[in-house]
Every structure is written in C-alpha cells, then in structure tokens.
mmCIF file of C-alpha atoms in Angstrom:
data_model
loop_
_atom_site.group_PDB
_atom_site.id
_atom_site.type_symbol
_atom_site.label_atom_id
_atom_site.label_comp_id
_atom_site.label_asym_id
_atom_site.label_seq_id
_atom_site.Cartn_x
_atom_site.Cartn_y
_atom_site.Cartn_z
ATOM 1 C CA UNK S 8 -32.617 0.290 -5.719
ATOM 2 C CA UNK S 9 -29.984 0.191 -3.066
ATOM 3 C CA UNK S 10 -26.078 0.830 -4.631
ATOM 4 C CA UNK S 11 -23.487 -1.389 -3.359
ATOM 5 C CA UNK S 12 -20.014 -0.454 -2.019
ATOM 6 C CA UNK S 13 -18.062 -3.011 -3.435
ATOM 7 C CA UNK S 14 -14.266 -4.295 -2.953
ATOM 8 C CA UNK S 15 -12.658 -6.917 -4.481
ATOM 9 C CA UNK S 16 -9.558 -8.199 -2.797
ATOM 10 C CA UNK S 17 -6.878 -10.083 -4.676
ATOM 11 C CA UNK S 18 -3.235 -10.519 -5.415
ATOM 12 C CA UNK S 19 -0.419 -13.231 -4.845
ATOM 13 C CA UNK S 20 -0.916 -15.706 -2.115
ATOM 14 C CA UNK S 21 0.843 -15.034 0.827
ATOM 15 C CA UNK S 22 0.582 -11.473 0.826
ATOM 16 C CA UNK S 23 -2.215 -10.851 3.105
ATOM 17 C CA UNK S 24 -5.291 -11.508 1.267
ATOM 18 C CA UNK S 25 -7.103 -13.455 4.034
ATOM 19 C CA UNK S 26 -6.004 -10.985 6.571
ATOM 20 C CA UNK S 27 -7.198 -7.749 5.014
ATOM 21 C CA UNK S 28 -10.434 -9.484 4.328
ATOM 22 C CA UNK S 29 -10.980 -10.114 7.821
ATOM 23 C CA UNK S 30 -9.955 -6.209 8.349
ATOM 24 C CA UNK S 31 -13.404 -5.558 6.270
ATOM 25 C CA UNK S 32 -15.283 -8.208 8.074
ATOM 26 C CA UNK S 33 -14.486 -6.873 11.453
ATOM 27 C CA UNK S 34 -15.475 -3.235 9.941
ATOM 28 C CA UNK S 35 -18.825 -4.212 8.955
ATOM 29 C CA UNK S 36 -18.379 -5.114 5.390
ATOM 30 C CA UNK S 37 -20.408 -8.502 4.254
ATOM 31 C CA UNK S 38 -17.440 -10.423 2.981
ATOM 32 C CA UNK S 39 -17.081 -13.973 1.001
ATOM 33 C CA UNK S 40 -13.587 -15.055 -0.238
ATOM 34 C CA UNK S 41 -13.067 -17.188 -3.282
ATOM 35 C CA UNK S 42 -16.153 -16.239 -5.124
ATOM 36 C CA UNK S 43 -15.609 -17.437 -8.489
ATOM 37 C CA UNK S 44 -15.803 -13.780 -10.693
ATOM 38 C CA UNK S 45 -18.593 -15.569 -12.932
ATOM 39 C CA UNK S 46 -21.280 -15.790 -10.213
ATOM 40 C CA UNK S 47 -20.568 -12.054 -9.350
ATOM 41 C CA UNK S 48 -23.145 -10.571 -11.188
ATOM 42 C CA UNK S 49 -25.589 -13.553 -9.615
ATOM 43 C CA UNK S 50 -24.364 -11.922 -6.167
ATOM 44 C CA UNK S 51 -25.627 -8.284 -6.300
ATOM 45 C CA UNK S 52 -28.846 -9.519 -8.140
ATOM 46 C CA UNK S 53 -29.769 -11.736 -5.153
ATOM 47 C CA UNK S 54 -28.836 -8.852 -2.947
ATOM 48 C CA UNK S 55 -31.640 -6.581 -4.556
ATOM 49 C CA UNK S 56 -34.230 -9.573 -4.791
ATOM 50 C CA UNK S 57 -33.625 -10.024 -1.035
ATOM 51 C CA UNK S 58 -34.491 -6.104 -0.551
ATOM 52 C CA UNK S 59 -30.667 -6.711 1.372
ATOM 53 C CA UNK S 60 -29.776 -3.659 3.352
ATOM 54 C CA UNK S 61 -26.506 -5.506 2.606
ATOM 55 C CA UNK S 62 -24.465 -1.728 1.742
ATOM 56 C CA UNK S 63 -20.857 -2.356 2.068
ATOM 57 C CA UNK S 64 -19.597 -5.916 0.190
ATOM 58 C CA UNK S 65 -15.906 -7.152 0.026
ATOM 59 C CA UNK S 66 -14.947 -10.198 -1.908
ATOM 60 C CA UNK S 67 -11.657 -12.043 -1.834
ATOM 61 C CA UNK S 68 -11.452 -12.896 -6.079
ATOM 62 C CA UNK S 69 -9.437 -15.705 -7.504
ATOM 63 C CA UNK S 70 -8.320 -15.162 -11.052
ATOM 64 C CA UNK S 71 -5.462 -17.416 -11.534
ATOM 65 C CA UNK S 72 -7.222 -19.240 -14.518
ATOM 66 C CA UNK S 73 -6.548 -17.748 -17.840
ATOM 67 C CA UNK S 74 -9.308 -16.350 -19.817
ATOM 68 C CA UNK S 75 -10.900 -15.408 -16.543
ATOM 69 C CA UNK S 76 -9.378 -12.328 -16.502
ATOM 70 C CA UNK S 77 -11.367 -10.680 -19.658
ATOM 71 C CA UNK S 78 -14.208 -11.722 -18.333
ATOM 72 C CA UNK S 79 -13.622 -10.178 -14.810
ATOM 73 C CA UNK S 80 -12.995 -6.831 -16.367
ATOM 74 C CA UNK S 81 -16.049 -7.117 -18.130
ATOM 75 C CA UNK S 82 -18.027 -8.582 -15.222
ATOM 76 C CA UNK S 83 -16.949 -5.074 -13.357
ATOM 77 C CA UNK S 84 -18.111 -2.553 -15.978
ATOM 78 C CA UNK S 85 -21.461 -4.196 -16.183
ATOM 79 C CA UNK S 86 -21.660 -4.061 -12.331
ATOM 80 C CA UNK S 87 -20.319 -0.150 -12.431
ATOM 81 C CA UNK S 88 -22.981 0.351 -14.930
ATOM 82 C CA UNK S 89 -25.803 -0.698 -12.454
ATOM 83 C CA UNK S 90 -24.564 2.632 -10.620
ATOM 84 C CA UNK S 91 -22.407 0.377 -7.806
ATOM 85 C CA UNK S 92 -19.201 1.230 -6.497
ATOM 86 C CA UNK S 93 -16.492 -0.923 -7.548
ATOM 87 C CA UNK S 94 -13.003 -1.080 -6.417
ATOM 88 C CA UNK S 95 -9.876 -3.744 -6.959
ATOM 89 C CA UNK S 96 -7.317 -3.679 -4.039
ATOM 90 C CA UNK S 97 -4.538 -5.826 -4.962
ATOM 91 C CA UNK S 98 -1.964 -7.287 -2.503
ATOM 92 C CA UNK S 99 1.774 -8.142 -3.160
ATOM 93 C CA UNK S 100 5.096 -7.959 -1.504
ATOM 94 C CA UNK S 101 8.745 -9.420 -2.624
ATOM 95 C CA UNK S 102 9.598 -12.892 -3.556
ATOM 96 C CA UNK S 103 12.235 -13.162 -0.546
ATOM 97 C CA UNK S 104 9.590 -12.246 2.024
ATOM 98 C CA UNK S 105 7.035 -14.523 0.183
ATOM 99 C CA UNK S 106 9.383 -16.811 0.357
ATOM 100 C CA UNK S 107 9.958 -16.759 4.592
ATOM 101 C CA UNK S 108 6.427 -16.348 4.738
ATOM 102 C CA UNK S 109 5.610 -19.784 2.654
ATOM 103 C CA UNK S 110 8.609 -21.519 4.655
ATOM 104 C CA UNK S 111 7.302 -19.907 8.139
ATOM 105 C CA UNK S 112 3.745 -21.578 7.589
ATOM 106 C CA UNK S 113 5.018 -24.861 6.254
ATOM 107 C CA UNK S 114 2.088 -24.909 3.480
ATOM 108 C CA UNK S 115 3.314 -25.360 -0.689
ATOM 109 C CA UNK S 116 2.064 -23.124 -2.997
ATOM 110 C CA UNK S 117 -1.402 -23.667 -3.606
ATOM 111 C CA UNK S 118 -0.759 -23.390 -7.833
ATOM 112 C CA UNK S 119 2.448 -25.412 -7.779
ATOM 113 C CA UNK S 120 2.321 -27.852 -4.543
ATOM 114 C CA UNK S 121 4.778 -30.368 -5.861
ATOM 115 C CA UNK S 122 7.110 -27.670 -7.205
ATOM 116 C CA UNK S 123 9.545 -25.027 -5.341
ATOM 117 C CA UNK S 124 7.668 -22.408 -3.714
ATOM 118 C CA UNK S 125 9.563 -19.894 -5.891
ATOM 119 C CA UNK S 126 8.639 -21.058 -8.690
ATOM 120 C CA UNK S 127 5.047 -21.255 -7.739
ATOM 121 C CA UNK S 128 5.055 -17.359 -6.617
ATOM 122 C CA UNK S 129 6.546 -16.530 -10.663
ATOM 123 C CA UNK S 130 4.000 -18.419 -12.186
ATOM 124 C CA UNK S 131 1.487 -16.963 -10.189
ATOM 125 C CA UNK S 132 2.908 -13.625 -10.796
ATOM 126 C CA UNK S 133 2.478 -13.880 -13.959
ATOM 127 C CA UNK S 134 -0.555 -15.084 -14.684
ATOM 128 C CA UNK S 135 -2.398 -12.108 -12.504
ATOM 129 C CA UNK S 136 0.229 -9.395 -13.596
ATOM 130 C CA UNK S 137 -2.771 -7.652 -15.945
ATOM 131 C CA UNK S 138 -5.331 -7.452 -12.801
ATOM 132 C CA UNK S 139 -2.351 -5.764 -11.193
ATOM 133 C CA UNK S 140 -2.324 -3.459 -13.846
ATOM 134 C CA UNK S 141 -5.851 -2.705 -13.693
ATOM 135 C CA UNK S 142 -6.119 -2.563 -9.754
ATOM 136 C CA UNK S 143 -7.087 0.554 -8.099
ATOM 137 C CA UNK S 144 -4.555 0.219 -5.544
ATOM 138 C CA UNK S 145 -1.789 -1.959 -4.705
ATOM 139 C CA UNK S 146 -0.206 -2.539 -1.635
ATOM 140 C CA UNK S 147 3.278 -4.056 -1.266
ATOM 141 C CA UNK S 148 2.817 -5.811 2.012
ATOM 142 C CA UNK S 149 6.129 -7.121 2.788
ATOM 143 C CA UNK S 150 7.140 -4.816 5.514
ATOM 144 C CA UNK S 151 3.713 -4.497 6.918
ATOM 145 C CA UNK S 152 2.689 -6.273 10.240
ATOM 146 C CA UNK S 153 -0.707 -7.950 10.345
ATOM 147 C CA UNK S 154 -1.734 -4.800 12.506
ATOM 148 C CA UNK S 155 -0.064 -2.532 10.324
ATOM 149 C CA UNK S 156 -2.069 -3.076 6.894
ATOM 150 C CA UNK S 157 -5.399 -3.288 9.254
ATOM 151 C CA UNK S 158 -4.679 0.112 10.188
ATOM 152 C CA UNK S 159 -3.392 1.219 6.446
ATOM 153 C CA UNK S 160 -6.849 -0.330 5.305
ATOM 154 C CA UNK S 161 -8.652 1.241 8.001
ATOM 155 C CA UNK S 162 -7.682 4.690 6.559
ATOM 156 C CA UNK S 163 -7.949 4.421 3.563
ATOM 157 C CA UNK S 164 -10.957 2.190 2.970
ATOM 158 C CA UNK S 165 -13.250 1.867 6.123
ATOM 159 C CA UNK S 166 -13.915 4.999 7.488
ATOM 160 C CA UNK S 167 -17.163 7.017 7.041
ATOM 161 C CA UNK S 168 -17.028 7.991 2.952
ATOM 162 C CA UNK S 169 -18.708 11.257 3.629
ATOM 163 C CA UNK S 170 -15.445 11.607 6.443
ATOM 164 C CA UNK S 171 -13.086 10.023 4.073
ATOM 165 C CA UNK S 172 -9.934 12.473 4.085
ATOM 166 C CA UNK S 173 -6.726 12.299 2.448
ATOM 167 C CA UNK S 174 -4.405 9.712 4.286
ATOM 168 C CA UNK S 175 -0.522 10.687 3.880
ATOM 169 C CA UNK S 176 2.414 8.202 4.613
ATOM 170 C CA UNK S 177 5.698 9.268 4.834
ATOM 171 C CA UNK S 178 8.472 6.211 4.650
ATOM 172 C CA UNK S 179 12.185 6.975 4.800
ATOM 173 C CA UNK S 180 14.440 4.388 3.295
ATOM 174 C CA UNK S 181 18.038 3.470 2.586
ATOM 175 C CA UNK S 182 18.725 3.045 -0.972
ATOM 176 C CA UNK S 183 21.207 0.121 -0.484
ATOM 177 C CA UNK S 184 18.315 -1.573 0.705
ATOM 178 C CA UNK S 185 16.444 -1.134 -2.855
ATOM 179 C CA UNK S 186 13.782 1.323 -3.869
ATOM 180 C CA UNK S 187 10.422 1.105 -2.620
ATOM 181 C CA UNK S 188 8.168 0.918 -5.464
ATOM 182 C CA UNK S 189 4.393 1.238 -3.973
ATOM 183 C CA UNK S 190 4.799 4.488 -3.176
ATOM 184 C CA UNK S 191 3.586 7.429 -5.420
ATOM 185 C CA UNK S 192 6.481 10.655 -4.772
ATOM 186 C CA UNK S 193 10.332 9.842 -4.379
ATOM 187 C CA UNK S 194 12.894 12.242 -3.038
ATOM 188 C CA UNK S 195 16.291 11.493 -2.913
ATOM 189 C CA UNK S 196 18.414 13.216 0.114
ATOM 190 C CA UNK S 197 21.624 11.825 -0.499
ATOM 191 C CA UNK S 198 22.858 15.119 -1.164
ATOM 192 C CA UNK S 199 22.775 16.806 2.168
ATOM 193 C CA UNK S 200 25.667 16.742 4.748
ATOM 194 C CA UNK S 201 25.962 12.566 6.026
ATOM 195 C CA UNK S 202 26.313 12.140 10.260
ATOM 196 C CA UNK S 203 27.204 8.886 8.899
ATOM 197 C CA UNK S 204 31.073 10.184 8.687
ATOM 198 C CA UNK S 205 30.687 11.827 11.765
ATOM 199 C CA UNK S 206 32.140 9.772 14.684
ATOM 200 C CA UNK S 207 29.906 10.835 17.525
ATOM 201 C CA UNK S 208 26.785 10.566 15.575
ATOM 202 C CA UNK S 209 27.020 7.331 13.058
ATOM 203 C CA UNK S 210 25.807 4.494 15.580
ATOM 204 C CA UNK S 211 22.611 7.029 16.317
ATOM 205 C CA UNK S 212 19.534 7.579 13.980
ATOM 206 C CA UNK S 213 17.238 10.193 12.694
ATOM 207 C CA UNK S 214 15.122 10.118 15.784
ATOM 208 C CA UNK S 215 18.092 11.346 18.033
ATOM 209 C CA UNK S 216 18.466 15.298 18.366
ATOM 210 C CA UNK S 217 22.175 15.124 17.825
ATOM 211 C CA UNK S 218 21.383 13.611 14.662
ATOM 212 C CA UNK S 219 18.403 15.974 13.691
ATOM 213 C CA UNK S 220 20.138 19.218 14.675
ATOM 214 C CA UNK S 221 23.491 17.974 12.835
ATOM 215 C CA UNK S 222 21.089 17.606 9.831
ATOM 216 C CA UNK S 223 18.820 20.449 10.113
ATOM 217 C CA UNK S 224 21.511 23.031 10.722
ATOM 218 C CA UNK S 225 22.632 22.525 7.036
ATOM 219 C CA UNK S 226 21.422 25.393 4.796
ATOM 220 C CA UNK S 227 20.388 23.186 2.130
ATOM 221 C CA UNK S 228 18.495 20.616 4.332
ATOM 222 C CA UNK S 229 16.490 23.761 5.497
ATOM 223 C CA UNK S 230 15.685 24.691 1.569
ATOM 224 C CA UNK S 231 15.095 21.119 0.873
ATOM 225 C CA UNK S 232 12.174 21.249 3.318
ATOM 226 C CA UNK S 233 11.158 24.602 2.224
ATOM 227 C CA UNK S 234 10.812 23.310 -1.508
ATOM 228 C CA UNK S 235 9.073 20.227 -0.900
ATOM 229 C CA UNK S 236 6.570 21.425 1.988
ATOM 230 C CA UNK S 237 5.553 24.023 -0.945
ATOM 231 C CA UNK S 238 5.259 21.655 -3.413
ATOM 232 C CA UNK S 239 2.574 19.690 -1.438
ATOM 233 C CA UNK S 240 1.035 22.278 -0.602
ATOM 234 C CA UNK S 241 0.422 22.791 -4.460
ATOM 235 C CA UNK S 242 0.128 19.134 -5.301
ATOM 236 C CA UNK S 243 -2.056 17.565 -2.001
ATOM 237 C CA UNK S 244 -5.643 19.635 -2.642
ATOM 238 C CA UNK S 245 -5.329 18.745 -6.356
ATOM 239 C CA UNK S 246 -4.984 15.224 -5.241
ATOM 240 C CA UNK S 247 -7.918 15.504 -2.754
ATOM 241 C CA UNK S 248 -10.162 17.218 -6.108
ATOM 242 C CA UNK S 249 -9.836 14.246 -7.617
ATOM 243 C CA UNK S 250 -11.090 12.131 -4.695
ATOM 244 C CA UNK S 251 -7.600 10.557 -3.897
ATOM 245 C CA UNK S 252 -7.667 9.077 -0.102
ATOM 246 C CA UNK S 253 -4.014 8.133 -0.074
ATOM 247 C CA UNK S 254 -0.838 9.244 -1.124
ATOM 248 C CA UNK S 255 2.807 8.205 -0.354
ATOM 249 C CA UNK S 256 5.533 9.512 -0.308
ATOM 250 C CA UNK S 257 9.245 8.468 0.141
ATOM 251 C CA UNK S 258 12.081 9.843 1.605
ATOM 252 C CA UNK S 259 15.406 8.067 0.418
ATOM 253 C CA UNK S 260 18.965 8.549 1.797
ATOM 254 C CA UNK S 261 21.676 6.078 1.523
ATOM 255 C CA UNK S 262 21.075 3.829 4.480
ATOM 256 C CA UNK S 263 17.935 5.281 5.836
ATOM 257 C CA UNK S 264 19.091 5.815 9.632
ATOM 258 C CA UNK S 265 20.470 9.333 9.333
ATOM 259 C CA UNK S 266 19.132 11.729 7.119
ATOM 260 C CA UNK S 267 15.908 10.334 5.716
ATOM 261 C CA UNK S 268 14.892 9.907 8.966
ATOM 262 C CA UNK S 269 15.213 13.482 10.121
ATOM 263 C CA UNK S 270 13.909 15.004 6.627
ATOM 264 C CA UNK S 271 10.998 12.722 6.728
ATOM 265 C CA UNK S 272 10.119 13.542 10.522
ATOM 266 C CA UNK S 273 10.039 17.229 9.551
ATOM 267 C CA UNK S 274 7.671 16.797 6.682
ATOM 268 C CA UNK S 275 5.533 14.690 9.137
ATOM 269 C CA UNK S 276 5.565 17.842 11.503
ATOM 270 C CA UNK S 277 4.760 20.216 9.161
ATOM 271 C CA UNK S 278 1.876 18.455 7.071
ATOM 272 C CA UNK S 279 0.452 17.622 10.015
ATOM 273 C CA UNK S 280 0.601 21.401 10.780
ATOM 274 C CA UNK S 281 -1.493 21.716 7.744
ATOM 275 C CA UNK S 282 -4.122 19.637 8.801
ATOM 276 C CA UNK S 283 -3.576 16.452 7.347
ATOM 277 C CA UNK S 284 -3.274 13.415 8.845
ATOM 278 C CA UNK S 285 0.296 11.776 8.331
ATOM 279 C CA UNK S 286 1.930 8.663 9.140
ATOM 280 C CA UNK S 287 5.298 8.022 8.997
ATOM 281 C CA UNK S 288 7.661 4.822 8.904
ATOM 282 C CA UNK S 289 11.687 4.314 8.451
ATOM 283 C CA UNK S 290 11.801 1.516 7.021
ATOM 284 C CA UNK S 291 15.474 0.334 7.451
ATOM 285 C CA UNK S 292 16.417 2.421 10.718
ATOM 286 C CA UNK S 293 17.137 -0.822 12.185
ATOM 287 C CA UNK S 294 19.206 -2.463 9.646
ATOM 288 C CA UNK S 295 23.085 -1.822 8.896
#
C-alpha cells in the first residue's frame, strides 16, 4: 500500500494560505483547498482504491467551526496510524498587516462580513489558536513577499526528502520595531559599540564597509561571533539528528540598520563556510 506525503495548510485568512497552496501545486503536490477535515479520511481511502500513484497531497483545511477541531486532531492520528506522513503548516502574520492586506483587496472578512475587519481577524484568531498550537510549523507571513514564502516553502518542504537538508535563516531586526516571534534563537547585540552616534556612519547600514569594519574592529563584536559560531556548531547537527529542516535565527540591535546587520552578515559567511545553506534578511534596514 502506497504511503502518502501529506500537508495540511491552514491559518488566518489573509495570510497566504491560497498562495502557498499554489507553491505545492506548481511543485507537484495534488492539492484541494477547503476540504472539510471530516471527509479526510474518505480522501486517502479513495486514493488506495484508485491504486493512485497520487504520492505527495497538500490540503488547504478550514477549521473555524468549533468542535471541529477535536475531531481534526483525531482525524490525523488515525491517518498517521495508516503509516502516512502528516504535517500541519500554519500561516499567520500581524493584525496591522492583515489589516492593509484586507483593505488592499477590498474583500470583508469572510467570518464577520458585516463587521470591522479587525474584529473579524480576533475572532478568527481565536477560534483556531489550539491548531496553532498543535501545528508543526508556523510561519508569520507579514514581511514575506508572495515570492518570498514560495521560496521559504520551497526549502523547507518541496525539495527531494532523501536531499532534504537543514535550511538556516538569519533575520536582523531593530527592537523598536518589536520582536520577531517566529523565529526559534534570539540574540541581542545592543551591547556592542553603536555607528549610530557616529556622524559619518549613522545615515549608512550594515551592508556598507565603513559600517562593518567600524563594527567588526570592536573586540567584543569579534568574541560575540566567536561564541555564537561555536554554539551552532554544537547546537545545528543535534538539530539535523532530530530531522529538523529549518531553523531561525535572529539577530536584534536597536534599529536594525547598523549592527545587526553586520553581525548577522558574518554569521551568514561563516555558516555558509560550514556547509550549510543560509539565508539572510534585515528586516527593518529600510525603516528609521
């Protein structure tokens, strides 16, 4: 009997739940979106009775409804049990970008049409917050481009299993621009030397070399580096043991154009050294 490779795509409308299930469809994957979860178990029994070379499956889920939810976890386990692979990718991003988003398209809320799109997004939020809990990953998609969570998908769920290797993404930040939270290490920077109170260099960023060698000729930034690259070095092949295919980390500094930027570019550098493939992203180089 032929095992199935099965996603399930969810999360809050407007996050990108239609666009990362056409990422799958254009990968191969047989997809259907808004399959109720009861006829799920229906599904992969007509795809054995059909002798379906149907291998790789993703499903765009709507569990809005109460009481649906205890029945989708159980729905799962008795599909796991049948020896298929099952995992929940759950989309999100922040109520402000939601928000622009729902005003950019001109569409209502599709829970509360006749009500304020904000409060359509919290009542939605809440009544899927336990499938977020029980999701094998989550992706905040707010500062993501449509092309941008095609390729994060790409990586992380639509290559070659047997090639699958461990995708790293470095994102440097500005902490008065809040703390990313779908991210899974945090270091905080905001203790090394700041080219923000230096004249010459404050209107440049991270990426400029007066900027990096300002910040890299710093004792402690040089430690810093030291530290952390062997840390990783302890912490990334335990990770890949236990079959992780992602892991990301942030870089924070106070505004996230200075020294972030140039910590989080050396990191790339060096893991990359290593072997591993990196990506990297400053989130708020741009902003002021």
């Amino acid at each position: 009997m032929a095992q199935l490779n099965l996603v399930i795509i969810s999360g809050l409308s407007g996050s990108g739940k239609s666009y990362a299930l056409k990422a799958f469809e254009d990968a191969g994957y047989f997809c259907i979106d808004n399959l109720p979860p009861a006829l799920l178990p229906t599904f992969v029994d007509l795809c054995h009775q059909q002798h379906s070379e149907i291998a790789n499956v993703a499903l765009g889920v709507d569990v809005r409804e109460r009481g649906f939810f205890a029945d989708f976890v159980g729905i799962l386990e008795r599909i796991k049990a049948l020896g298929h692979t099952v995992q929940v990718l759950f989309l999100e991003a922040r109520e402000e970008v939601l928000i622009r988003r729902f005003s950019e398209s001109r569409r209502p809320h599709p829970l509360l049409p006749h009500q304020p799109v904000v409060e359509g997004i919290r009542f939605e939020k809440e009544r899927i917050a336990e499938l977020r809990r029980q999701a094998d990953r989550v992706i905040d998609t707010s500062d993501l481009t449509v092309h941008e969570l095609g390729d994060l998908l790409g990586k992380e769920f639509l290559q070659n299993t047997s090639d699958r290797r461990l995708t790293i993404s470095l994102l440097a930040f500005g902490y008065k621009f809040g703390v990313p939270y779908d991210i899974d290490l945090l270091f905080d920077v905001r203790f090394l030397k700041n080219p923000f109170f230096v004249p010459d260099l404050k209107p440049l960023s991270g990426k400029d070399d007066l900027v990096r060698t300002f910040v890299l000729a710093d004792p402690e930034a040089i430690a810093l580096i030291e530290h952390v690259e062997g840390l990783l070095k302890f912490l990334l092949p335990l990770y890949q043991r236990e079959r992780r295919s992602y892991l990301t980390i942030a870089i924070g500094c106070t505004g996230g154009r200075h020294r972030s930027v140039v910590i989080a570019g050396h990191l790339c550098e060096r893991l990359a050294a290593l072997g591993y493939q990196v990506g990297l992203k400053y989130r708020d180089i741009d902003k002021s």
